[in-house]
Tab-separated table of N, CA and C in Angstrom:
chain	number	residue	atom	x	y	z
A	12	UNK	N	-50.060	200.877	-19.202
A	12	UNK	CA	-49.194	200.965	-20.374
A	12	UNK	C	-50.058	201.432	-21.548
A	13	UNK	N	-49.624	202.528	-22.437
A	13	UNK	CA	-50.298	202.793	-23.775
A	13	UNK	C	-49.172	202.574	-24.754
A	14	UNK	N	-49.938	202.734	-25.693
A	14	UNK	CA	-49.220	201.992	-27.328
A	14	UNK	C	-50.530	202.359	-28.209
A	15	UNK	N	-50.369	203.105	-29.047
A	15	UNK	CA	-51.088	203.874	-29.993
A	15	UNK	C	-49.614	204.165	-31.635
A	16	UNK	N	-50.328	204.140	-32.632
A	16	UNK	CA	-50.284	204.399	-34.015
A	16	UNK	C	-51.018	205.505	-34.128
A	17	UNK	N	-50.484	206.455	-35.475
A	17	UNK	CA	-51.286	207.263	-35.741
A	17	UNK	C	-52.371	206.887	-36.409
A	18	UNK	N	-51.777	205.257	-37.607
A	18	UNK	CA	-52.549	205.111	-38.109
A	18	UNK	C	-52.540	203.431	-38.507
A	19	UNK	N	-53.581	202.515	-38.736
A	19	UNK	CA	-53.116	200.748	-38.787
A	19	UNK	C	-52.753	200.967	-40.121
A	20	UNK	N	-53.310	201.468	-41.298
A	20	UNK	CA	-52.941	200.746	-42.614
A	20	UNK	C	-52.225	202.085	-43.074
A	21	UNK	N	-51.072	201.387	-44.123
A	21	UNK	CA	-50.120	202.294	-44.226
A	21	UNK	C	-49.721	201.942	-45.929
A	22	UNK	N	-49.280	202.639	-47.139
A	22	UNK	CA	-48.413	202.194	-48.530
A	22	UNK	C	-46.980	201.818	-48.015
A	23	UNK	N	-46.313	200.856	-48.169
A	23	UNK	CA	-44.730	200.628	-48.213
A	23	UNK	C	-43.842	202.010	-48.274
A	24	UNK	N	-43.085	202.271	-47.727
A	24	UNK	CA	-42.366	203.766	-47.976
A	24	UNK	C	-43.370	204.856	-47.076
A	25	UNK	N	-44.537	204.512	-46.345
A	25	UNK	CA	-44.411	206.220	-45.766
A	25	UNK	C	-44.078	205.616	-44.634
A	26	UNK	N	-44.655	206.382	-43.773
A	26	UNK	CA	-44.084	206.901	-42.304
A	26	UNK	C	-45.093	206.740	-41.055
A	27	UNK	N	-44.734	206.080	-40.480
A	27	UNK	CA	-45.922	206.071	-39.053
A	27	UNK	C	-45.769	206.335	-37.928
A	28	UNK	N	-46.013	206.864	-37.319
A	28	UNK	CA	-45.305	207.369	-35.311
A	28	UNK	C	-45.983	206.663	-34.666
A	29	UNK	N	-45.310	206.033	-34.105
A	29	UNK	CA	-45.509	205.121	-32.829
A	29	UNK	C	-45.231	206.087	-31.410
A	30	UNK	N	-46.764	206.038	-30.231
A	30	UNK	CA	-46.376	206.775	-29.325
A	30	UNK	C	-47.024	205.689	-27.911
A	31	UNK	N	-45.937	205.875	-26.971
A	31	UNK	CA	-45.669	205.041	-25.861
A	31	UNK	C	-45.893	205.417	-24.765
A	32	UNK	N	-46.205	204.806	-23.239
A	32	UNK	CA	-46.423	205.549	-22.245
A	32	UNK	C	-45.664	204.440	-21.428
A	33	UNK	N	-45.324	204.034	-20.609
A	33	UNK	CA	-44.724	203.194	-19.780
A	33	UNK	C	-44.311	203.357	-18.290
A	34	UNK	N	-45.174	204.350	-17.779
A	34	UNK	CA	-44.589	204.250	-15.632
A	34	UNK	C	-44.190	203.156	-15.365
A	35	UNK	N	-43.200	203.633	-14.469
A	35	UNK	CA	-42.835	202.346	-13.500
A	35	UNK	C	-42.389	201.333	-14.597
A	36	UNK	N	-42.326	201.175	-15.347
A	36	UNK	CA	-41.488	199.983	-16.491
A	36	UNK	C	-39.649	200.288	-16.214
A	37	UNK	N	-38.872	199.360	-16.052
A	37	UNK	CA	-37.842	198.979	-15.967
A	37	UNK	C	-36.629	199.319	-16.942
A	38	UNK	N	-37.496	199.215	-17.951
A	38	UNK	CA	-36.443	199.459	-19.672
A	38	UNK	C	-37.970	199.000	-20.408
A	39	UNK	N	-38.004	199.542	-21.477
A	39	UNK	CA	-39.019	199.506	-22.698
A	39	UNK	C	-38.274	198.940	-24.031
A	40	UNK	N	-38.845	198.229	-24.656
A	40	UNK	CA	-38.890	197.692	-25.990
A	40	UNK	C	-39.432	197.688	-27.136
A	41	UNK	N	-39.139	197.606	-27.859
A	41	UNK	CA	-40.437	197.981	-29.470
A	41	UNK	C	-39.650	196.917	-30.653
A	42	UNK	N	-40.665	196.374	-30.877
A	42	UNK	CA	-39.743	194.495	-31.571
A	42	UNK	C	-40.960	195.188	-33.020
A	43	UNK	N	-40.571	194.911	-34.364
A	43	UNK	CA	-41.196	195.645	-35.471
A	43	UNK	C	-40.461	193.995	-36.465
A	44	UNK	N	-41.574	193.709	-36.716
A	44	UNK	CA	-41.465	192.041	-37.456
A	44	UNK	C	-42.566	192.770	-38.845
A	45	UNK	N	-42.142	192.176	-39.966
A	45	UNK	CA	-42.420	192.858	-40.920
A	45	UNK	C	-42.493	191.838	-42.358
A	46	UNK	N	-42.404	190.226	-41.495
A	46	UNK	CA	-42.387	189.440	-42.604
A	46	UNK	C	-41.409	188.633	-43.120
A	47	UNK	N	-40.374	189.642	-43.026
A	47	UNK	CA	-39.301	189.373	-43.591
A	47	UNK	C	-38.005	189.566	-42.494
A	48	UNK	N	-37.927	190.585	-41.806
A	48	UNK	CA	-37.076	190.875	-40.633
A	48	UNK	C	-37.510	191.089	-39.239
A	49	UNK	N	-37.001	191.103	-38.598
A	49	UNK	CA	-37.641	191.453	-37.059
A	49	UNK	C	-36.696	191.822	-36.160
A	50	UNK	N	-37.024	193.011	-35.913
A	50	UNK	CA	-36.013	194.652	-35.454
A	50	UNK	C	-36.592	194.670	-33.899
A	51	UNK	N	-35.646	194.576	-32.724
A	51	UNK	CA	-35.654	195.036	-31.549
A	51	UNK	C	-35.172	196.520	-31.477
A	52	UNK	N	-36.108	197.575	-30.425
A	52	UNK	CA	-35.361	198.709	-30.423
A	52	UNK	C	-35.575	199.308	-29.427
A	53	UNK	N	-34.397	199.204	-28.336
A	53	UNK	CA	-34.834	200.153	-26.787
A	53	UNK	C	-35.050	201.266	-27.284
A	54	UNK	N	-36.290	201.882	-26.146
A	54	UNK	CA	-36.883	203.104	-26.123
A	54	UNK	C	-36.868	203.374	-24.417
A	55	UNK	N	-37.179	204.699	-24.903
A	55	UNK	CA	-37.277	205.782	-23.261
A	55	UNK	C	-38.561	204.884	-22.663
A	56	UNK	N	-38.462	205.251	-21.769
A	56	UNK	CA	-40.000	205.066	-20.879
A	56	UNK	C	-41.171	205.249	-21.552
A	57	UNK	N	-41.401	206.852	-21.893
A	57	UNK	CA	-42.775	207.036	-22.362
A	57	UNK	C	-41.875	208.100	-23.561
A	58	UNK	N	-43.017	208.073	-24.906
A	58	UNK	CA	-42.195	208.737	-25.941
A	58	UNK	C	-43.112	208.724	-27.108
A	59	UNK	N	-42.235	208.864	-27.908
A	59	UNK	CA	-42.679	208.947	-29.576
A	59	UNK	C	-41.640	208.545	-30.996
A	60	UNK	N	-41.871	207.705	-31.800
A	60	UNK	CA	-40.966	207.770	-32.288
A	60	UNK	C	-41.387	207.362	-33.735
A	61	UNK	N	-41.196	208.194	-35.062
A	61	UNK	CA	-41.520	207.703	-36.608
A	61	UNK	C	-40.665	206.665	-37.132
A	62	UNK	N	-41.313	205.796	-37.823
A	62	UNK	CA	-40.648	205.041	-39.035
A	62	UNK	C	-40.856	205.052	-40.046
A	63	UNK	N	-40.071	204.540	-40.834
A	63	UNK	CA	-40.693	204.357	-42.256
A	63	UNK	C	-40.717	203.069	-42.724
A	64	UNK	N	-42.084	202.504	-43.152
A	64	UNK	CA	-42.601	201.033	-43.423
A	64	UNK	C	-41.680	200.782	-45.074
A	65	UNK	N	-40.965	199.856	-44.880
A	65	UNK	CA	-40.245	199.484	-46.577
A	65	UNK	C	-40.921	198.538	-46.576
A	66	UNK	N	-40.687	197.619	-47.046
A	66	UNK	CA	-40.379	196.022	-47.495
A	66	UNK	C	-41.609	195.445	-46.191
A	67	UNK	N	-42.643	194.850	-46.759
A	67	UNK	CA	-43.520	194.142	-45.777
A	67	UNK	C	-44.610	193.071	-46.627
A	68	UNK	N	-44.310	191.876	-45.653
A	68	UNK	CA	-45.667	190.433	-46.645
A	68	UNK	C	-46.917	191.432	-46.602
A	69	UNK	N	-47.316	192.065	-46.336
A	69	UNK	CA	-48.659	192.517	-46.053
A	69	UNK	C	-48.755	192.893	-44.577
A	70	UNK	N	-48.369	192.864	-43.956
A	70	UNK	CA	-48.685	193.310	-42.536
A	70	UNK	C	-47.608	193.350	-41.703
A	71	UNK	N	-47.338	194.060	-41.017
A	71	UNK	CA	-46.252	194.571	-39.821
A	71	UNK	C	-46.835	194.792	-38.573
A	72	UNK	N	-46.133	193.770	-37.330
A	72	UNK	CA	-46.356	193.286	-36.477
A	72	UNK	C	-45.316	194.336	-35.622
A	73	UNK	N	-46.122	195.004	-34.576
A	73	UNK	CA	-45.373	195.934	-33.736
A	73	UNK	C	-45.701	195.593	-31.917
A	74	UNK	N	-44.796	195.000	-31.353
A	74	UNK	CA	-44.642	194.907	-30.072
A	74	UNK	C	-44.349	195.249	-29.271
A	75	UNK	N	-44.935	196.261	-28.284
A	75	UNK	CA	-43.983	196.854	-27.164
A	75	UNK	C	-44.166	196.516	-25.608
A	76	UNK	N	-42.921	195.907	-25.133
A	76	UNK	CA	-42.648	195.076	-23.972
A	76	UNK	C	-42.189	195.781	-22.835
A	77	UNK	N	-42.879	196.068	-22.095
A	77	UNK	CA	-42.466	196.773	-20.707
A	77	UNK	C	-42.066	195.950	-19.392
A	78	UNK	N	-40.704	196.058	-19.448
A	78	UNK	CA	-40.164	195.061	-17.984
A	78	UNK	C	-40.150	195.693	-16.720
A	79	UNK	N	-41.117	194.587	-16.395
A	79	UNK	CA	-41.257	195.735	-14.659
A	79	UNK	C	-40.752	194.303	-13.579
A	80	UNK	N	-39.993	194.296	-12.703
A	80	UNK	CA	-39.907	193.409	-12.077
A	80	UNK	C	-39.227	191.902	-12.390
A	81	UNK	N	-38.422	192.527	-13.563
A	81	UNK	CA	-38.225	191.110	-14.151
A	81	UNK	C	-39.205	190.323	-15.206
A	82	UNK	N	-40.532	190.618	-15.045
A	82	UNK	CA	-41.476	190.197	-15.775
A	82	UNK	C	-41.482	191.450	-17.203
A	83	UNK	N	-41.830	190.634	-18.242
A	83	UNK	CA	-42.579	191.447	-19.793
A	83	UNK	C	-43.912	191.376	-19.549
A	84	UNK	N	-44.126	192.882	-19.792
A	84	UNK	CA	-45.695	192.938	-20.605
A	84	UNK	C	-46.131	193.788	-21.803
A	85	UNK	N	-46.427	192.798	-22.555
A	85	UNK	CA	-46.311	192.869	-24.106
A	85	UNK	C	-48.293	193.864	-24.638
A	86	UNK	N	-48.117	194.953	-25.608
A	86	UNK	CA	-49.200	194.959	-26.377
A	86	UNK	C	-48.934	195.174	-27.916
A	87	UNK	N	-49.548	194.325	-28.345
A	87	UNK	CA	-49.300	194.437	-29.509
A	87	UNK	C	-50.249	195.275	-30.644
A	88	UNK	N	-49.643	195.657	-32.124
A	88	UNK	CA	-50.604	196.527	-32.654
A	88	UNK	C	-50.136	195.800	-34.079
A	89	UNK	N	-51.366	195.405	-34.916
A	89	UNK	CA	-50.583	195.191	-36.477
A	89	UNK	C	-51.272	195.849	-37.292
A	90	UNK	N	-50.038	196.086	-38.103
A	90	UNK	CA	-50.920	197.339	-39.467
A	90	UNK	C	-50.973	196.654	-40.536
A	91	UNK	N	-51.694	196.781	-41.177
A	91	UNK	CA	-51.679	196.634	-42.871
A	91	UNK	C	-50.560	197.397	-43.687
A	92	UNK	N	-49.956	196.518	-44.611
A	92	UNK	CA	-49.041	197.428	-45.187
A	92	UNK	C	-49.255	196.973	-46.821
A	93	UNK	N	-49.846	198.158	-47.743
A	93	UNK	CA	-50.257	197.670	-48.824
A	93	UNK	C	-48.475	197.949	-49.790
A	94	UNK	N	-48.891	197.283	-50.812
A	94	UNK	CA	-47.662	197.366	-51.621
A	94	UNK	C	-47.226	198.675	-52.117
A	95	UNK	N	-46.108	199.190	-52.408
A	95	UNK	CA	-46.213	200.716	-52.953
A	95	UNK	C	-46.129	200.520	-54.570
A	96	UNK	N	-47.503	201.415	-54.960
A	96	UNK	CA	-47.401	201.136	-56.608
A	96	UNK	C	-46.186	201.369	-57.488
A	97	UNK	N	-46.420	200.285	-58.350
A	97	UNK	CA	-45.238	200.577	-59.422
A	97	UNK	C	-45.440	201.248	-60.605
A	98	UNK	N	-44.740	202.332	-60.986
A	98	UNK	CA	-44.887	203.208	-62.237
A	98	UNK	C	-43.872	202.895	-62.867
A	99	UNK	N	-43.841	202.658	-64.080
A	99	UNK	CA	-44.014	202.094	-65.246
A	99	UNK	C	-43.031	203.382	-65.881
A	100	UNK	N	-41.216	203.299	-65.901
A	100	UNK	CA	-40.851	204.490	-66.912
A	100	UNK	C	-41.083	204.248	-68.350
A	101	UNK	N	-41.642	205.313	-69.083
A	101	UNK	CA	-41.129	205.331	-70.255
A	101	UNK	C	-40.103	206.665	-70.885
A	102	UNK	N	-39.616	206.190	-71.867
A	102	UNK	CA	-38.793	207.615	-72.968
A	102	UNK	C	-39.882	208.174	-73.516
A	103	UNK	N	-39.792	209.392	-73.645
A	103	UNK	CA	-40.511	210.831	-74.430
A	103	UNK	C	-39.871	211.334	-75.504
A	104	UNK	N	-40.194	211.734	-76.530
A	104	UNK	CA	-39.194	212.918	-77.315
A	104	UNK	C	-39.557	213.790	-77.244
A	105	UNK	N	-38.780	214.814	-77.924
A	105	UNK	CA	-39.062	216.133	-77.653
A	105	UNK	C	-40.505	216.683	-77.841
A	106	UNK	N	-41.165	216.138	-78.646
A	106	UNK	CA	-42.459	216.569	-78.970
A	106	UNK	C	-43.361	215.941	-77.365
A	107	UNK	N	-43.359	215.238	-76.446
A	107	UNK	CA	-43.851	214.582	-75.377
A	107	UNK	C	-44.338	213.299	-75.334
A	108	UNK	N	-44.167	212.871	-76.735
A	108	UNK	CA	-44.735	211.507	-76.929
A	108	UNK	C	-44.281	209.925	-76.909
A	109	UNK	N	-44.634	209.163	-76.630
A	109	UNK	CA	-43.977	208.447	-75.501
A	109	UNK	C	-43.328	207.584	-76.369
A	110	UNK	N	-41.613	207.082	-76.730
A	110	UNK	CA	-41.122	206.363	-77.666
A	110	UNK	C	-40.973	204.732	-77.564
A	111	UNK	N	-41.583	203.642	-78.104
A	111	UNK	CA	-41.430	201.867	-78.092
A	111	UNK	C	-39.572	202.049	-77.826
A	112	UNK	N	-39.484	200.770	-77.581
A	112	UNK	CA	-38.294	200.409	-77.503
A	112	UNK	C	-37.460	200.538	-78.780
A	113	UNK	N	-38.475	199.909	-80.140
A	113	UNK	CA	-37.886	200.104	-81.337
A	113	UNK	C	-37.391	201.432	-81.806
A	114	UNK	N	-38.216	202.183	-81.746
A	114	UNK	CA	-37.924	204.098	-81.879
A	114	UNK	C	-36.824	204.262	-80.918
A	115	UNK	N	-36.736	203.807	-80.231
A	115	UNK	CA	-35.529	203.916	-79.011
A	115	UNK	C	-34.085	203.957	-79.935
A	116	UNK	N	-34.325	202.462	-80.445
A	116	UNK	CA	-33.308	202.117	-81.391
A	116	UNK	C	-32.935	202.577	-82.501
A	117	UNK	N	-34.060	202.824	-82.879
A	117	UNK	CA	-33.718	203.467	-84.349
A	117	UNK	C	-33.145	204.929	-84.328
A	118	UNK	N	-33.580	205.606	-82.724
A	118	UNK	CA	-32.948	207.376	-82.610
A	118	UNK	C	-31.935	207.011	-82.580
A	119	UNK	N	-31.566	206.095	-81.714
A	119	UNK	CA	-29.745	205.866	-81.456
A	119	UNK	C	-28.845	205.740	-82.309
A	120	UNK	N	-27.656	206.186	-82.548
A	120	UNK	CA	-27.062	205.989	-83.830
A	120	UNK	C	-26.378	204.909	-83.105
A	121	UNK	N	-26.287	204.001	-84.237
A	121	UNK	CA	-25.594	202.670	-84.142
A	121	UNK	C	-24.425	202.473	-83.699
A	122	UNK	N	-23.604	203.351	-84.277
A	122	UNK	CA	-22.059	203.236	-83.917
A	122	UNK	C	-22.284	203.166	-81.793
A	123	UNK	N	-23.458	203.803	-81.225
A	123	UNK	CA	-23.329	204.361	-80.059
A	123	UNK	C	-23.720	202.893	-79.896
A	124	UNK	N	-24.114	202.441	-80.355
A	124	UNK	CA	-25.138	201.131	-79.628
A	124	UNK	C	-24.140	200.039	-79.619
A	125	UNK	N	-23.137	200.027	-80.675
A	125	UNK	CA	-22.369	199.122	-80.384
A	125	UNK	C	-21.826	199.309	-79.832
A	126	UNK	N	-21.277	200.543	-79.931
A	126	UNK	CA	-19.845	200.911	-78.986
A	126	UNK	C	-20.459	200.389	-77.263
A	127	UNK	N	-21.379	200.905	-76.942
A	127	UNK	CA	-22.069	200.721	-75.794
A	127	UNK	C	-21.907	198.807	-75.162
A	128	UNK	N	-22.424	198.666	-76.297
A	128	UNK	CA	-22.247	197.031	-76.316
A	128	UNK	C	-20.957	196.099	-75.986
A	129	UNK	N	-20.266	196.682	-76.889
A	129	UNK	CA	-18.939	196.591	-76.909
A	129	UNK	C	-17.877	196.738	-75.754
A	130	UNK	N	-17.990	197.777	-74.997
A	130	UNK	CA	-17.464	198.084	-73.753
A	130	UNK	C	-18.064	197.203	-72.769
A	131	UNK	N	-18.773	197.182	-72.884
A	131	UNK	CA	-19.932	196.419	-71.931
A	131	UNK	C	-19.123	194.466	-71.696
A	132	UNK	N	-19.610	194.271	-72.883
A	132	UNK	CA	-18.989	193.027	-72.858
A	132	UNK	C	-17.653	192.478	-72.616
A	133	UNK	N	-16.444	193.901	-72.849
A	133	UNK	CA	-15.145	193.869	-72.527
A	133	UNK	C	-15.124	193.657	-70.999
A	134	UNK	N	-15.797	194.397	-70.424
A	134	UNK	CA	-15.859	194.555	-69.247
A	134	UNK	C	-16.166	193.350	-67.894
A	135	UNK	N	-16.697	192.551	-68.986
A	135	UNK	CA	-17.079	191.440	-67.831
A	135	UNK	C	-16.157	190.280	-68.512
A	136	UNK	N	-15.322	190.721	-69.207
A	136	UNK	CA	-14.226	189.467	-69.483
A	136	UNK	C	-12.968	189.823	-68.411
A	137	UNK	N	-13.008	188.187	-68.427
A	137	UNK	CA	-11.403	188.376	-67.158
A	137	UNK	C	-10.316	188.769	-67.892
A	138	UNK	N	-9.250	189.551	-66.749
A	138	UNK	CA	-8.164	190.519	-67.391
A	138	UNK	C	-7.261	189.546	-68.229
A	139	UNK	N	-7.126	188.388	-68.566
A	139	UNK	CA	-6.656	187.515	-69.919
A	139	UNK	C	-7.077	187.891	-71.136
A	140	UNK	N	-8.208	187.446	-70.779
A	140	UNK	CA	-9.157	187.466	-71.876
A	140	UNK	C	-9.410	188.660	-72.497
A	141	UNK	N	-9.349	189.872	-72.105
A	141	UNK	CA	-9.283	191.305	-72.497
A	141	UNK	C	-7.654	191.585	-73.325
A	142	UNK	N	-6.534	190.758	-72.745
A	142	UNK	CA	-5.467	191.338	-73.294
A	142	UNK	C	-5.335	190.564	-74.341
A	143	UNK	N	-5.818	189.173	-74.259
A	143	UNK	CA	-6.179	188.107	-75.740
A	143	UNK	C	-6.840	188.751	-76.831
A	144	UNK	N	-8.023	189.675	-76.628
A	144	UNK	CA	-8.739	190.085	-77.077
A	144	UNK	C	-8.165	191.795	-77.922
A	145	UNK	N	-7.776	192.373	-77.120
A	145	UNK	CA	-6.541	193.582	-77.654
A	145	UNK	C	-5.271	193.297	-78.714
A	146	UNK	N	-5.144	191.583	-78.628
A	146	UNK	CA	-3.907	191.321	-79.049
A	146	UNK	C	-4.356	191.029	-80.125
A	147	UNK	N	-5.152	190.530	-79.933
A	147	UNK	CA	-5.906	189.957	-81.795
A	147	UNK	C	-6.522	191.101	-82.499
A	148	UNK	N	-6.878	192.243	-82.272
A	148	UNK	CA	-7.158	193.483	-82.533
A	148	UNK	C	-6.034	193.883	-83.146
A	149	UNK	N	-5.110	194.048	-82.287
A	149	UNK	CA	-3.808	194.710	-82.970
A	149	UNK	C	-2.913	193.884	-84.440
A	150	UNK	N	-3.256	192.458	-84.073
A	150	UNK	CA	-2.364	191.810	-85.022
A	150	UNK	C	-3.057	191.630	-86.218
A	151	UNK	N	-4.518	192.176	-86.376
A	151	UNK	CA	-5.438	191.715	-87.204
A	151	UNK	C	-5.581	193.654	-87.653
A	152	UNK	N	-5.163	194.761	-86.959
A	152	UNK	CA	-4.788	196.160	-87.908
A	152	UNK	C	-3.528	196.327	-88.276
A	153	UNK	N	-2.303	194.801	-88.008
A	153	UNK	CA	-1.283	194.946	-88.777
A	153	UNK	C	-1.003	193.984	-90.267
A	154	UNK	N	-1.838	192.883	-89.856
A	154	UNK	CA	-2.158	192.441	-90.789
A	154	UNK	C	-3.009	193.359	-92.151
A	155	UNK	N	-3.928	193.862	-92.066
A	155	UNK	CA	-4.687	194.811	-92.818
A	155	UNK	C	-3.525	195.808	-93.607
A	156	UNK	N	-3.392	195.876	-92.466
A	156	UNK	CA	-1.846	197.374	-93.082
A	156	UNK	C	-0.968	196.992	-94.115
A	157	UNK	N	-0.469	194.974	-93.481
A	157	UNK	CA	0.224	195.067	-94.370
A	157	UNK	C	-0.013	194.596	-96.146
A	158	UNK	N	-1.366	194.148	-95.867
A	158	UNK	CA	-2.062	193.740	-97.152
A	158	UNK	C	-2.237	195.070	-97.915
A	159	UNK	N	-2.584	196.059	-97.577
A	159	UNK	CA	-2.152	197.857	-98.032
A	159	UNK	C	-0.772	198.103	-98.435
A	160	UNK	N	-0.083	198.107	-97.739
A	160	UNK	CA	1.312	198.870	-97.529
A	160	UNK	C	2.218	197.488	-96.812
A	161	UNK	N	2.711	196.829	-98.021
A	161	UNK	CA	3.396	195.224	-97.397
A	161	UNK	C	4.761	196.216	-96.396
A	162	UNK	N	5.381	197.179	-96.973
A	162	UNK	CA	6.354	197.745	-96.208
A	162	UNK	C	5.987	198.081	-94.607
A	163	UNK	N	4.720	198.075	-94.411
A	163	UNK	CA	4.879	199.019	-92.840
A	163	UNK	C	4.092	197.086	-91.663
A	164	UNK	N	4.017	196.563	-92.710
A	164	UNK	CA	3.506	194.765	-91.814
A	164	UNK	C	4.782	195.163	-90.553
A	165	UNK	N	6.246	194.988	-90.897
A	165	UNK	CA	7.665	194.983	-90.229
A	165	UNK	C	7.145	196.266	-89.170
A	166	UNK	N	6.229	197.158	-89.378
A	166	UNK	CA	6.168	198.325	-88.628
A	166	UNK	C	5.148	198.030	-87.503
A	167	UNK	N	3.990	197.342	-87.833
A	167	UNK	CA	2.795	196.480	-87.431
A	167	UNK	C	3.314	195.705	-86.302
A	168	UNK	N	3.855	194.686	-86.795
A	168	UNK	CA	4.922	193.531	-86.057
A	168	UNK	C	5.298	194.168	-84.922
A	169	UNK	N	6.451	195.436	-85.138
A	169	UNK	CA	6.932	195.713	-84.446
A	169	UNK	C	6.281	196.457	-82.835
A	170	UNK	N	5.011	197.308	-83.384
A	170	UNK	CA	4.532	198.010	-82.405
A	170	UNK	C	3.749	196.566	-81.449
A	171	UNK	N	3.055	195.443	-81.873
A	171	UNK	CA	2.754	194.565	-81.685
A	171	UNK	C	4.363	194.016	-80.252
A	172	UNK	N	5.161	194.040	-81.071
A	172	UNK	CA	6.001	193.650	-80.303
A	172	UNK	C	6.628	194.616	-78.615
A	173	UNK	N	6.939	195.797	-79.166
A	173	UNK	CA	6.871	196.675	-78.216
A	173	UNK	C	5.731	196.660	-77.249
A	174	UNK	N	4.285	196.521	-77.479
A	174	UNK	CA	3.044	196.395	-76.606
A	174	UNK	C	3.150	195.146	-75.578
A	175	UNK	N	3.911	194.218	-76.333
A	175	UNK	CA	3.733	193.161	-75.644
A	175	UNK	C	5.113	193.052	-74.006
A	176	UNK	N	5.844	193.595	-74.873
A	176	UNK	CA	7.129	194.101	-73.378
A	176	UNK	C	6.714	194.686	-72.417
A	177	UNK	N	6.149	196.226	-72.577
A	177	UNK	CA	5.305	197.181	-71.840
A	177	UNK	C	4.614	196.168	-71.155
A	178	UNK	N	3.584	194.977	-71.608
A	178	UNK	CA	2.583	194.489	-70.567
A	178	UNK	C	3.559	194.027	-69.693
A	179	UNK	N	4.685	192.887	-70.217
A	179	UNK	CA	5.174	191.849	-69.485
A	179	UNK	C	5.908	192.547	-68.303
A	180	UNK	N	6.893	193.990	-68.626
A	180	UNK	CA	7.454	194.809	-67.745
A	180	UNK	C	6.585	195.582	-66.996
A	181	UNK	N	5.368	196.011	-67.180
A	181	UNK	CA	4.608	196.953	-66.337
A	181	UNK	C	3.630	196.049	-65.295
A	182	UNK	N	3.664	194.876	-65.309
A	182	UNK	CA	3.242	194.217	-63.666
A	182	UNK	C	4.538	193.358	-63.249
């Protein structure tokens, strides 16, 4: 039986070929334990086959089991698997230079930042709480209106009122 790697130590994310030889074996196996999971995977007799190393404690444990007779015979191979580095984004401006979080803020025009905010937070309120939230909006730009223009409050009211049918009739 052979069992060869191209290579033992490997970064998280590349790729390694595993190549197999197995006569006379019954059915072949390749068991890939990684720390965290542990993957069975029939294979041909004799072969070749790439992976790609993700997620590993540090080392990945590769087993391949050849059944001949009812009996396993196991060789095993373990690689090193170093972490894959982390890079670090930052923002640039146009000139290439790299902007703090604060400069971040301060390019942004505000209205965007709230608005941003704003949606955001609508969004994770339950559908009550969003139409609670619309309703007090509306009754609080008819109120306004009518402290302006006491004549159009009755107009305020009213669209207030119409909105509220539409919900009750449209589910």
């Amino acid at each position: 039986m052979t069992f060869t790697t191209d290579r033992k130590t490997v970064t998280e994310g590349e790729i390694v070929e595993v190549r197999w030889g197995c006569p006379g074996a019954e059915r072949v196996e390749l068991t890939i334990d990684n720390g965290y999971k542990t993957s069975v995977i029939p294979l041909e007799l004799s072969g070749s086959k790439r992976f790609r190393l993700h997620r590993s404690k540090g080392r990945t444990r590769l087993v391949l089991t050849a059944y001949v007779d009812g009996k396993g015979f196991s060789k095993v191979i373990r690689m090193k698997v170093k972490e894959m580095p982390v890079t670090k984004a930052e923002t640039v401006d146009h000139q290439g230079r790299t902007m703090s979080r604060l400069r971040q803020w301060l390019n942004m025009p505000k209205w965007q930042t709230f608005w941003r905010n704003y949606k955001m937070s609508r969004q994770a309120l339950p559908k009550e709480k969003r139409l609670a939230s619309r309703m007090l909006l509306m009754l609080g730009g008819a109120m306004l209106l009518g402290t302006f223009a006491p004549a159009l409050l009755g107009v305020g009211m009213m669209a207030i009122a119409i909105y509220l049918i539409w919900v009750i009739y449209k589910r």
